Coordinates of C-alpha atoms and ligand atoms in Angstrom, one line a residue:
M1 CA -16.4 26.9 -6.1
S2 CA -18.1 24.6 -8.5
N3 CA -16.2 22.7 -11.2
Q4 CA -17.3 25.4 -13.7
E5 CA -15.0 27.8 -11.9
T6 CA -11.7 25.8 -11.8
K7 CA -8.9 28.3 -12.1
Y8 CA -5.7 27.5 -13.8
I9 CA -2.1 28.4 -13.2
F10 CA 0.1 27.5 -16.1
V11 CA 3.9 27.2 -15.4
T12 CA 6.3 27.3 -18.2
G13 CA 10.1 27.4 -18.1
G14 CA 12.6 29.4 -20.1
V15 CA 16.4 29.7 -20.8
L16 CA 17.5 26.4 -19.3
S17 CA 16.1 23.1 -17.9
S18 CA 16.8 22.1 -14.4
L19 CA 15.7 25.5 -12.9
G20 CA 13.3 23.9 -10.5
K21 CA 10.0 24.5 -12.2
G22 CA 8.5 21.5 -10.4
I23 CA 9.6 22.8 -7.0
A24 CA 8.2 26.3 -7.9
A25 CA 4.9 24.8 -9.0
A26 CA 4.7 22.6 -5.9
S27 CA 5.6 25.5 -3.7
I28 CA 2.7 27.6 -5.1
S29 CA 0.4 24.7 -4.6
T30 CA 1.4 24.3 -1.0
L31 CA 0.7 28.0 -0.3
L32 CA -2.7 27.9 -2.0
K33 CA -3.7 24.6 -0.2
N34 CA -2.8 26.2 3.1
V35 CA -5.0 29.1 2.4
G36 CA -7.8 26.6 2.2
F37 CA -8.3 26.0 -1.5
K38 CA -8.9 22.6 -3.1
V39 CA -5.7 22.5 -5.2
S40 CA -4.3 19.9 -7.6
I41 CA -1.3 19.8 -9.9
L42 CA -0.5 18.3 -13.3
K43 CA 2.7 17.8 -15.2
A44 CA 2.3 17.7 -19.0
D45 CA 5.5 16.3 -20.5
P46 CA 6.3 17.0 -24.2
Y47 CA 8.7 14.0 -24.6
I48 CA 7.4 11.1 -26.7
N49 CA 7.7 8.1 -24.3
V50 CA 4.3 7.0 -23.3
D51 CA 5.4 7.1 -19.6
P52 CA 8.8 7.2 -17.8
G53 CA 8.4 3.5 -16.7
T54 CA 10.9 2.3 -19.3
M55 CA 13.3 5.2 -19.2
S56 CA 16.8 4.7 -17.8
P57 CA 17.3 6.1 -14.3
L58 CA 20.6 7.5 -15.6
E59 CA 18.7 9.7 -18.0
H60 CA 15.5 10.4 -16.2
G61 CA 16.0 10.0 -12.5
E62 CA 13.4 8.2 -10.4
V63 CA 10.2 6.6 -11.7
F64 CA 7.6 7.8 -9.2
V65 CA 4.7 5.4 -8.7
T66 CA 1.2 6.7 -7.8
D67 CA -1.3 4.9 -5.6
D68 CA -3.3 3.9 -8.8
G69 CA -0.2 2.3 -10.3
A70 CA 1.0 4.8 -12.8
E71 CA 4.7 5.1 -13.4
T72 CA 5.2 8.8 -13.6
D73 CA 7.7 11.6 -13.7
L74 CA 9.7 12.3 -10.6
D75 CA 8.1 15.8 -10.4
L76 CA 4.9 14.1 -9.3
G77 CA 6.8 12.9 -6.2
H78 CA 7.6 16.5 -5.4
Y79 CA 4.0 17.5 -5.8
E80 CA 2.8 14.8 -3.5
R81 CA 5.6 15.6 -0.9
F82 CA 4.6 19.3 -0.9
L83 CA 0.8 18.9 -1.3
D84 CA 0.4 15.9 1.0
E85 CA -2.3 14.4 -1.3
N86 CA -2.4 11.4 -3.5
L87 CA -2.2 12.2 -7.2
T88 CA -3.2 9.8 -10.0
Q89 CA -2.6 8.7 -13.6
A90 CA -4.4 11.8 -14.7
N91 CA -1.8 14.1 -13.1
N92 CA 0.9 13.3 -15.6
F93 CA 0.8 12.8 -19.3
T94 CA 3.2 12.9 -22.2
T95 CA 3.1 13.5 -26.0
G96 CA 3.3 9.7 -26.3
R97 CA 0.2 9.2 -24.3
V98 CA -1.7 12.1 -26.1
Y99 CA -0.8 10.7 -29.6
S100 CA -1.7 7.1 -28.6
A101 CA -5.1 8.3 -27.4
V102 CA -5.8 10.3 -30.6
I103 CA -4.6 7.5 -32.9
E104 CA -6.8 5.0 -31.0
K105 CA -9.8 7.3 -31.5
E106 CA -9.0 7.8 -35.2
R107 CA -8.8 3.9 -35.7
R108 CA -12.2 3.6 -33.9
G109 CA -13.6 6.1 -36.3
D110 CA -14.4 8.6 -33.6
Y111 CA -13.4 11.5 -35.9
L112 CA -15.9 10.6 -38.6
G113 CA -13.3 10.5 -41.4
K114 CA -11.8 13.9 -40.7
T115 CA -8.1 14.6 -41.3
I116 CA -6.4 14.4 -38.0
Q117 CA -4.1 17.3 -37.3
V118 CA -2.0 18.8 -34.5
I119 CA -4.5 21.7 -34.4
P120 CA -7.2 21.0 -33.4
H121 CA -7.1 17.3 -32.5
I122 CA -3.8 17.0 -30.6
V123 CA -4.2 20.4 -28.9
D124 CA -7.8 19.5 -27.9
E125 CA -6.7 16.2 -26.4
I126 CA -4.2 18.0 -24.3
A127 CA -6.7 20.8 -23.3
N128 CA -9.3 18.1 -22.4
R129 CA -6.9 16.2 -20.2
I130 CA -6.1 19.4 -18.3
K131 CA -9.7 20.2 -17.8
E132 CA -10.4 16.7 -16.7
A133 CA -7.6 16.9 -14.0
G134 CA -9.1 20.2 -12.7
K135 CA -12.6 18.7 -12.1
G136 CA -13.8 19.4 -8.6
K137 CA -10.8 21.6 -7.8
D138 CA -10.6 25.3 -7.0
I139 CA -7.2 25.7 -8.6
L140 CA -5.3 23.4 -10.9
I141 CA -1.6 24.1 -11.4
V142 CA -0.3 22.9 -14.8
E143 CA 3.4 22.5 -15.3
I144 CA 4.6 22.2 -18.9
G145 CA 7.7 20.2 -19.0
G146 CA 10.8 21.2 -21.0
T147 CA 11.7 24.8 -22.0
V148 CA 10.0 27.3 -24.3
G149 CA 11.4 26.9 -27.7
D150 CA 11.4 23.0 -27.7
I151 CA 9.8 21.8 -30.9
E152 CA 7.9 19.1 -29.1
G153 CA 6.4 21.6 -26.5
L154 CA 4.5 23.7 -29.1
P155 CA 1.2 21.8 -29.0
F156 CA 1.2 22.0 -25.2
L157 CA 1.8 25.8 -25.2
E158 CA -0.9 26.2 -27.8
A159 CA -3.3 24.2 -25.6
I160 CA -2.6 26.5 -22.6
R161 CA -2.9 29.5 -24.8
S162 CA -6.3 28.5 -26.1
L163 CA -7.5 27.3 -22.7
K164 CA -6.8 30.6 -21.2
S165 CA -8.8 32.4 -23.7
E166 CA -11.6 29.8 -23.6
V167 CA -12.1 30.1 -19.8
G168 CA -12.0 33.9 -19.9
K169 CA -10.8 36.7 -17.6
R170 CA -9.5 36.0 -14.1
R171 CA -9.7 32.3 -14.5
A172 CA -6.2 31.5 -15.8
M173 CA -2.7 33.0 -15.5
N174 CA 0.8 32.2 -16.9
I175 CA 3.9 32.0 -14.7
H176 CA 7.2 31.9 -16.5
L177 CA 10.2 30.6 -14.7
T178 CA 13.5 31.9 -15.9
L179 CA 17.1 32.3 -15.1
V180 CA 18.8 35.6 -14.3
P181 CA 22.5 34.7 -14.5
F182 CA 25.3 36.5 -12.8
I183 CA 28.2 37.2 -15.2
K184 CA 31.4 37.3 -13.3
A185 CA 33.5 39.3 -15.7
A186 CA 30.8 42.1 -15.8
G187 CA 30.0 41.7 -12.1
E188 CA 26.3 41.9 -13.1
L189 CA 23.1 40.0 -13.2
K190 CA 21.7 39.9 -16.8
T191 CA 18.1 40.2 -17.9
K192 CA 18.6 39.4 -21.6
P193 CA 18.0 35.6 -21.5
T194 CA 14.7 36.3 -19.7
Q195 CA 13.7 38.9 -22.3
H196 CA 14.5 36.5 -25.1
S197 CA 12.6 33.7 -23.5
V198 CA 9.5 35.9 -23.0
Q199 CA 9.7 37.0 -26.6
E200 CA 9.7 33.4 -27.6
L201 CA 6.5 32.9 -25.5
R202 CA 4.9 35.9 -27.0
R203 CA 5.6 34.7 -30.5
I204 CA 3.2 31.9 -29.8
G205 CA 0.6 34.1 -28.2
I206 CA 1.3 33.7 -24.5
T207 CA 2.2 36.8 -22.4
P208 CA 3.3 35.8 -18.9
D209 CA 1.5 37.4 -15.9
M210 CA 4.4 36.6 -13.6
L211 CA 8.1 36.0 -13.8
I212 CA 9.8 33.7 -11.2
C213 CA 13.5 34.5 -11.6
R214 CA 16.1 32.0 -10.4
S215 CA 19.2 33.8 -9.4
E216 CA 22.3 33.3 -7.3
Y217 CA 22.0 36.9 -6.0
P218 CA 19.2 39.1 -4.8
L219 CA 17.5 41.1 -7.7
P220 CA 18.2 44.9 -7.3
R221 CA 15.2 47.2 -7.6
E222 CA 16.3 48.6 -11.0
L223 CA 16.7 45.2 -12.4
R224 CA 13.2 44.2 -11.3
N225 CA 11.9 47.3 -12.9
K226 CA 13.7 46.6 -16.1
L227 CA 12.4 43.0 -16.2
A228 CA 8.8 44.2 -15.5
F229 CA 9.0 46.8 -18.2
S230 CA 10.6 44.8 -20.9
C231 CA 8.5 41.7 -20.3
G232 CA 5.2 43.4 -19.8
V233 CA 4.4 42.2 -16.3
E234 CA 3.5 44.2 -13.3
R235 CA 6.3 45.3 -10.9
N236 CA 5.0 43.1 -8.1
S237 CA 4.9 40.1 -10.4
V238 CA 8.7 39.8 -10.7
I239 CA 9.4 37.2 -8.1
E240 CA 12.9 36.4 -7.0
C241 CA 13.9 32.8 -6.3
L242 CA 17.3 32.4 -4.8
D243 CA 19.0 29.0 -4.2
A244 CA 17.5 27.6 -1.0
T245 CA 19.1 25.6 1.8
T246 CA 16.3 23.0 1.4
I247 CA 13.6 22.8 -1.3
Y248 CA 11.0 23.0 1.5
Q249 CA 12.1 26.6 2.1
V250 CA 10.9 27.7 -1.3
P251 CA 7.2 28.3 -0.3
L252 CA 8.3 30.4 2.6
N253 CA 10.7 32.4 0.4
F254 CA 7.9 32.9 -2.1
L255 CA 5.8 34.2 0.7
K256 CA 8.4 36.7 1.7
E257 CA 8.2 37.9 -2.0
N258 CA 4.4 38.4 -1.5
I259 CA 3.8 36.0 -4.5
L260 CA 0.1 35.5 -3.4
T261 CA -0.8 39.2 -4.0
P262 CA -0.2 39.1 -7.8
I263 CA -1.7 35.6 -8.0
S264 CA -4.8 36.8 -6.2
E265 CA -5.0 39.8 -8.5
A266 CA -4.7 37.7 -11.6
L267 CA -7.2 35.1 -10.5
D268 CA -9.5 37.2 -8.4
L269 CA -9.0 35.2 -5.2
G270 CA -9.5 37.9 -2.6
V271 CA -7.2 38.2 0.5
L272 CA -5.0 35.1 0.8
T273 CA -3.5 34.2 4.2
P274 CA -1.8 30.8 4.2
H275 CA -1.3 28.9 7.4
M276 CA 2.3 27.9 7.2
D277 CA 3.3 27.6 10.9
D278 CA 3.7 23.8 11.0
W279 CA 5.6 24.0 7.7
D280 CA 7.9 26.7 9.1
V281 CA 8.8 24.6 12.2
L282 CA 9.7 21.6 10.1
V283 CA 11.8 23.7 7.7
K284 CA 13.6 25.2 10.6
R285 CA 14.5 21.7 11.9
V286 CA 15.6 20.6 8.4
I287 CA 18.0 23.6 8.3
A288 CA 19.3 23.5 11.9
P289 CA 18.5 20.2 13.6
R290 CA 19.3 19.3 17.1
D291 CA 20.7 15.8 16.6
E292 CA 22.4 13.9 13.8
L293 CA 22.6 10.3 12.7
L294 CA 24.3 8.4 9.9
I295 CA 22.6 5.9 7.6
A296 CA 24.6 3.7 5.2
F297 CA 22.8 3.6 1.8
V298 CA 24.2 0.5 0.2
G299 CA 23.4 0.4 -3.5
K300 CA 24.8 0.2 -7.0
Y301 CA 23.4 3.5 -8.3
I302 CA 25.3 5.5 -5.7
D303 CA 26.3 8.0 -8.3
L304 CA 22.6 8.2 -9.3
K305 CA 21.1 9.9 -6.3
E306 CA 18.3 11.3 -8.4
S307 CA 17.0 7.8 -9.0
Y308 CA 16.4 7.5 -5.2
K309 CA 14.8 11.0 -4.8
S310 CA 11.8 9.8 -2.9
L311 CA 13.9 7.8 -0.5
T312 CA 16.4 10.6 0.2
E313 CA 13.5 13.1 0.7
S314 CA 11.7 10.7 3.0
L315 CA 14.7 10.6 5.2
I316 CA 14.7 14.4 5.3
H317 CA 11.0 14.3 6.4
A318 CA 11.8 11.7 9.1
G319 CA 14.8 13.9 10.2
A320 CA 12.5 17.0 10.4
H321 CA 10.1 15.1 12.7
L322 CA 12.9 13.7 14.9
N323 CA 14.7 17.1 14.9
A324 CA 17.8 15.3 13.6
K325 CA 19.8 15.6 10.4
V326 CA 19.9 12.2 8.7
K327 CA 23.2 12.0 7.1
I328 CA 23.6 9.5 4.2
R329 CA 26.9 7.5 3.6
W330 CA 26.6 6.4 0.0
V331 CA 28.1 3.0 -0.2
D332 CA 28.9 1.3 -3.5
S333 CA 28.1 -2.4 -2.8
E334 CA 30.8 -3.5 -5.2
V335 CA 33.3 -1.7 -2.9
I336 CA 32.0 -3.9 0.0
E337 CA 32.6 -6.9 -2.3
D338 CA 36.2 -5.9 -2.6
K339 CA 37.0 -4.5 0.8
G340 CA 34.5 -6.1 3.3
C341 CA 32.1 -4.3 5.6
E342 CA 34.1 -3.4 8.7
D343 CA 35.7 -0.1 7.7
I344 CA 32.7 1.1 5.9
L345 CA 29.9 0.1 8.2
S346 CA 31.2 -0.1 11.7
E347 CA 30.3 3.5 12.7
V348 CA 27.0 3.8 11.0
D349 CA 23.7 4.0 13.0
G350 CA 21.5 2.2 10.4
I351 CA 21.9 0.3 7.2
L352 CA 19.6 0.7 4.2
V353 CA 19.3 -1.5 1.1
A354 CA 16.8 0.1 -1.3
G355 CA 14.9 -1.2 -4.3
G356 CA 16.7 -2.2 -7.5
F357 CA 16.8 -4.4 -10.5
G358 CA 19.5 -6.8 -11.8
E359 CA 22.2 -8.9 -10.3
R360 CA 25.2 -6.5 -10.2
G361 CA 26.2 -5.5 -6.7
V362 CA 23.9 -8.0 -4.9
V363 CA 26.6 -9.9 -3.2
G364 CA 27.9 -6.7 -1.5
K365 CA 24.4 -5.8 -0.5
M366 CA 24.0 -9.2 1.2
Q367 CA 27.3 -8.7 3.0
A368 CA 26.0 -5.4 4.4
I369 CA 22.7 -7.1 5.4
R370 CA 24.6 -9.9 7.1
Y371 CA 26.7 -7.2 8.9
A372 CA 23.5 -5.5 10.1
R373 CA 22.0 -8.7 11.2
E374 CA 25.0 -10.0 13.2
H375 CA 26.0 -6.6 14.7
K376 CA 22.5 -5.7 15.6
I377 CA 22.5 -2.5 13.6
P378 CA 19.1 -1.2 12.6
Y379 CA 18.3 -2.5 9.0
L380 CA 15.7 -1.4 6.6
G381 CA 15.4 -3.5 3.3
I382 CA 13.1 -2.1 0.7
C383 CA 11.8 -4.3 -2.1
L384 CA 15.0 -5.8 -3.4
G385 CA 16.4 -5.0 0.1
M386 CA 13.8 -7.4 1.6
Q387 CA 14.4 -10.0 -1.0
L388 CA 18.1 -10.0 -0.4
A389 CA 17.6 -10.1 3.4
M390 CA 15.7 -13.4 2.9
I391 CA 18.4 -14.8 0.5
E392 CA 21.1 -13.9 2.9
F393 CA 19.3 -15.5 5.8
A394 CA 18.6 -18.6 3.7
R395 CA 22.2 -19.0 2.7
N396 CA 23.9 -18.1 6.0
V397 CA 21.4 -19.2 8.7
L398 CA 19.3 -22.0 6.9
H399 CA 22.5 -23.1 5.1
I400 CA 20.7 -23.3 1.8
E401 CA 23.8 -22.6 -0.2
D402 CA 22.2 -22.1 -3.6
A403 CA 19.4 -19.9 -2.3
N404 CA 18.8 -17.2 -4.8
S405 CA 16.3 -15.1 -6.7
A406 CA 14.9 -16.3 -10.0
E407 CA 15.7 -12.8 -11.2
F408 CA 19.5 -13.6 -10.9
N409 CA 19.2 -17.4 -11.8
P410 CA 16.0 -18.4 -13.4
T411 CA 16.8 -22.1 -13.1
C412 CA 18.1 -22.1 -9.5
K413 CA 17.0 -25.0 -7.3
N414 CA 16.1 -22.9 -4.3
P415 CA 14.3 -19.9 -5.5
I416 CA 13.7 -18.0 -2.3
I417 CA 12.5 -15.2 -4.5
Y418 CA 10.5 -16.4 -7.5
L419 CA 8.4 -15.1 -10.4
I420 CA 4.6 -15.3 -10.4
D421 CA 3.5 -14.7 -14.0
S422 CA 0.0 -13.7 -13.1
F423 CA -0.6 -12.8 -9.5
M424 CA -3.3 -14.9 -8.1
D425 CA -5.1 -14.5 -4.8
A426 CA -4.7 -17.1 -2.1
S427 CA -7.4 -19.4 -3.6
G428 CA -5.5 -19.3 -6.9
Q429 CA -8.7 -18.0 -8.6
K430 CA -8.9 -14.3 -9.0
Q431 CA -6.2 -12.5 -10.9
L432 CA -4.9 -9.6 -8.9
R433 CA -4.5 -6.2 -10.4
T434 CA -1.3 -6.1 -12.4
F435 CA 0.2 -4.2 -15.2
Q436 CA 1.8 -5.6 -18.3
S437 CA 5.2 -4.1 -18.8
P438 CA 6.0 -3.0 -22.3
L439 CA 9.3 -4.8 -21.9
G440 CA 7.6 -8.0 -21.2
G441 CA 6.5 -9.6 -17.9
T442 CA 4.1 -8.4 -15.3
M443 CA 4.8 -5.7 -12.7
R444 CA 2.9 -5.3 -9.5
L445 CA 2.5 -1.5 -9.3
G446 CA 0.8 0.9 -7.1
G447 CA -1.0 0.8 -3.7
Y448 CA -2.1 -2.4 -2.0
A449 CA -3.4 -3.1 1.4
C450 CA -1.1 -5.1 3.8
E451 CA -2.2 -6.9 6.9
T452 CA 0.2 -6.5 9.8
K453 CA 0.8 -9.3 12.2
E454 CA -0.2 -8.8 15.8
G455 CA 2.7 -8.1 18.2
S456 CA 5.1 -7.5 15.3
L457 CA 7.5 -4.6 14.8
L458 CA 5.6 -3.8 11.6
R459 CA 2.4 -3.4 13.6
D460 CA 4.2 -1.2 16.1
V461 CA 5.7 0.9 13.4
Y462 CA 2.2 1.6 12.1
A463 CA 1.0 2.6 15.5
G464 CA -1.1 -0.5 15.9
E465 CA -2.8 -0.3 12.5
K466 CA -4.1 -3.8 11.3
T467 CA -4.3 -2.9 7.7
I468 CA -1.9 -0.5 6.0
R469 CA -1.5 0.6 2.5
E470 CA 1.7 1.2 0.6
R471 CA 2.9 1.3 -3.0
H472 CA 4.8 -1.2 -5.1
R473 CA 6.9 -1.7 -8.1
H474 CA 8.2 -5.1 -8.5
R475 CA 8.0 -8.3 -10.5
Y476 CA 9.4 -11.0 -8.1
E477 CA 7.9 -12.3 -4.9
A478 CA 9.0 -14.0 -1.7
N479 CA 8.4 -17.8 -2.1
P480 CA 6.0 -19.0 0.6
A481 CA 7.4 -22.6 0.3
Y482 CA 10.3 -21.5 2.6
R483 CA 8.2 -19.6 5.1
E484 CA 8.1 -22.3 7.8
A485 CA 11.8 -22.8 7.6
F486 CA 12.5 -19.0 7.9
E487 CA 10.1 -18.6 10.9
K488 CA 11.6 -21.6 12.7
E489 CA 14.9 -19.7 12.8
G490 CA 13.5 -16.3 13.7
L491 CA 12.8 -14.5 10.3
I492 CA 9.2 -13.9 10.8
V493 CA 6.6 -12.9 8.1
S494 CA 4.9 -9.9 9.6
G495 CA 3.1 -8.4 6.7
E496 CA 0.9 -10.1 4.1
S497 CA -0.8 -8.6 1.0
E498 CA -3.4 -10.6 -0.9
G499 CA -1.7 -13.8 0.3
L500 CA 1.8 -12.6 -0.7
I501 CA 4.7 -12.1 1.8
E502 CA 4.9 -8.4 2.2
A503 CA 7.3 -7.9 5.2
V504 CA 9.7 -9.9 7.2
E505 CA 11.5 -9.1 10.4
L506 CA 14.1 -10.7 12.7
K507 CA 13.2 -11.8 16.2
G508 CA 15.8 -10.8 18.8
H509 CA 17.2 -8.0 16.8
P510 CA 16.6 -4.4 17.9
W511 CA 15.2 -3.3 14.5
F512 CA 15.4 -5.4 11.4
L513 CA 12.7 -5.0 8.8
G514 CA 12.3 -6.0 5.1
V515 CA 9.3 -4.6 3.2
Q516 CA 8.3 -5.6 -0.3
F517 CA 6.5 -2.2 -0.7
H518 CA 8.2 1.2 -1.2
P519 CA 7.5 3.3 1.9
E520 CA 9.3 6.3 0.4
F521 CA 6.5 7.0 -2.2
T522 CA 4.0 8.0 0.5
S523 CA 6.3 10.2 2.7
R524 CA 5.5 13.9 2.8
L525 CA 7.2 16.7 4.8
T526 CA 4.2 17.2 7.0
N527 CA 3.3 13.5 7.1
P528 CA 6.4 11.3 7.1
N529 CA 6.1 7.7 6.2
K530 CA 5.9 5.6 9.3
T531 CA 8.4 2.9 8.2
I532 CA 11.0 5.4 7.3
L533 CA 10.4 7.4 10.5
A534 CA 10.6 4.4 12.7
F535 CA 13.8 3.3 11.0
A536 CA 15.4 6.7 11.5
K537 CA 14.2 6.7 15.1
A538 CA 15.8 3.3 15.7
A539 CA 19.1 4.6 14.2
L540 CA 18.9 7.6 16.4
I541 CA 18.5 5.3 19.4
Q542 CA 21.4 3.2 18.2
R543 CA 23.5 6.4 18.0
Q544 CA 22.5 7.6 21.5
N545 CA 23.2 4.1 23.0
G546 CA 26.6 4.2 21.3
Ligands
LIG1 N1 14.0 -6.6 -8.9 C1 13.1 -7.0 -7.9 C2 11.7 -7.3 -8.5 O1 11.4 -7.0 -9.6 C3 12.9 -5.8 -6.9 C4 12.3 -4.6 -7.5 C5 12.5 -3.4 -6.7 O2 13.3 -3.4 -5.8 N2 11.7 -2.3 -6.9 O3 10.9 -7.9 -7.7

C-alpha cells in the first residue's frame, strides 16, 4: 500500500481509566503485524505536560525512553514490547507539545495574522501529527489517552472525527474500550455505563465501529445483543476482554473473539490470518513455566512497581525464553540498612539494582551489591546500579573511604561518579548528542553505540557482537581517573561508548555486570534483551547448582 492508503484505527476509552487501552491497542497491532501489514502505533495524550520526563514516577509510572531520546509515556513501552519495533518521538505527543508547536508558529507569523483557535488550528496540528506518524505504514493505530468526557480530550476526539471523514470510507475505524461491570447485589453484568459512554462519544460526532468490553465474567449472548443494538455496532463487533493471566495473552484472546473479522470489514483488508505460533509458545511458557528462579530487586521505589514496568516485563520475556518463572523479591534497600543482608538475600539466585535518582536508600543498595560480590551471587546493576557497584568497590576493595557520586555529594574528594556538563567525545572537541532537561542540567538520553571488550562477559552476553546499541537516561558518568585502580583490582571496564565508561564487570566472579545503559527498554516478548536474558540464565544456573 502506498502512503496515500494508510488506514487508521482510533482507540478511545470510556467509563474508567486503567482499563488497559494501551494493551488492547498493542494487541491489535501485534495481530495485524503478524498478518504481514506494516503497522505503527501512536499515543496521543491530552494532558498538558510537554512530555512525561518531569512527571513523578509516583503519579505517572515509568518514563519510557525511545531510541531517538524521547521521554515518553509508558504505553510506548508496551507498544514496542508487543510490536517488536523501535518507535520514535513522533509516536507520542501531548496537549502541551501541540500547543507549544502552534504558539511557536504563531510567534513566527506562520498563520499570517489569523486568530488562532482550537478549531481549526489545534485540531489540525493534532491531525497532521497523526498523518505524519502514519506515513509509509499500511495501518496506524492511534490511542487517545484519558477517557471520553475529559475536557482536555475534546480537541483530540474532534481531530480523529474529522480525520475519519477526510480519509473517507473503509480507511478509518473507531474502537471504543469500555467496562461492563458485574454488580454483586444484582448478580448481573451491566451495560448502562457502556451505553452512556457511547452516547458521550456520539454527542461529539463519533460512532464506534467496535466495542471492546472489559469484564470479569464472560458476556452472555443476550448482553452482547443488547450492547450491539443500543450502541449501534454490529453483533460481531462486540468483543469480550476478560482479565488475562498475562498481558501477552490478550492478542490470543482477541483472536478467539474473531476480532480481525470486523476489523477487516471496516477497513476492507480481505482475509486476515496472523501467524501467532511463536507468540503462542512463549505465552504458554509465561503461564506454565518448567523452572523457577528468584531475583532480589533492591530499590527504594519498591511500592512503585509501575515505575519499573520495562524491567519487570523484560524479566518476563527472559523467563519465557528460559521456560522459567522469574520471581521477584521486592527488597526495600532501607530495610537492608536496618537489618543487614543475610536474612533477605541468602536464598536468592540473583541480585538486581536498577536505575534511580537521589541519595535515599543507596547505602542499603551498596550493602546488597557487596553481598552479591562477596557471595558470588549473579549481580546486574543498571545505571545507578552500575554506579553504586563502582562506589562500593572503591570503598571496600580500593579502600577509598570517601568514594562517592557527585550526585550525592557535589564536593566530594573522590568522585567515582561525576558530572560532565556537556558530554564531549574522547578528543574533547565534538559535543555529543544530549538533551537539556527542563529542570536544569543535561541528560544523556536514548540509544548510543557501545563497544564491547574482547573476551569479556559483556561480549559474551551479546553473542560476540563488537558493537551493541542500548538506551540511556542519566546525567552522571563513571570517572575515568579511577579506571586503572579499578582494573588492577579486578573490576574491568568491558564496554565503552564515545569514550565514556559504559559497562564494568568483576573478574573471578561467576556473573557480575554493571551497565550504564538501560537494557530493559529494548526487551520484547519475541526478542528478549540479551543482558537481561543472560542475567536470568546465570541466576537459573546459580539455582540449579544450589
Ligand atoms: N542518578 C544517576 C544519574 O543521573 C543514575 C540515573 C539512572 O539510574 N537512570 O546518572
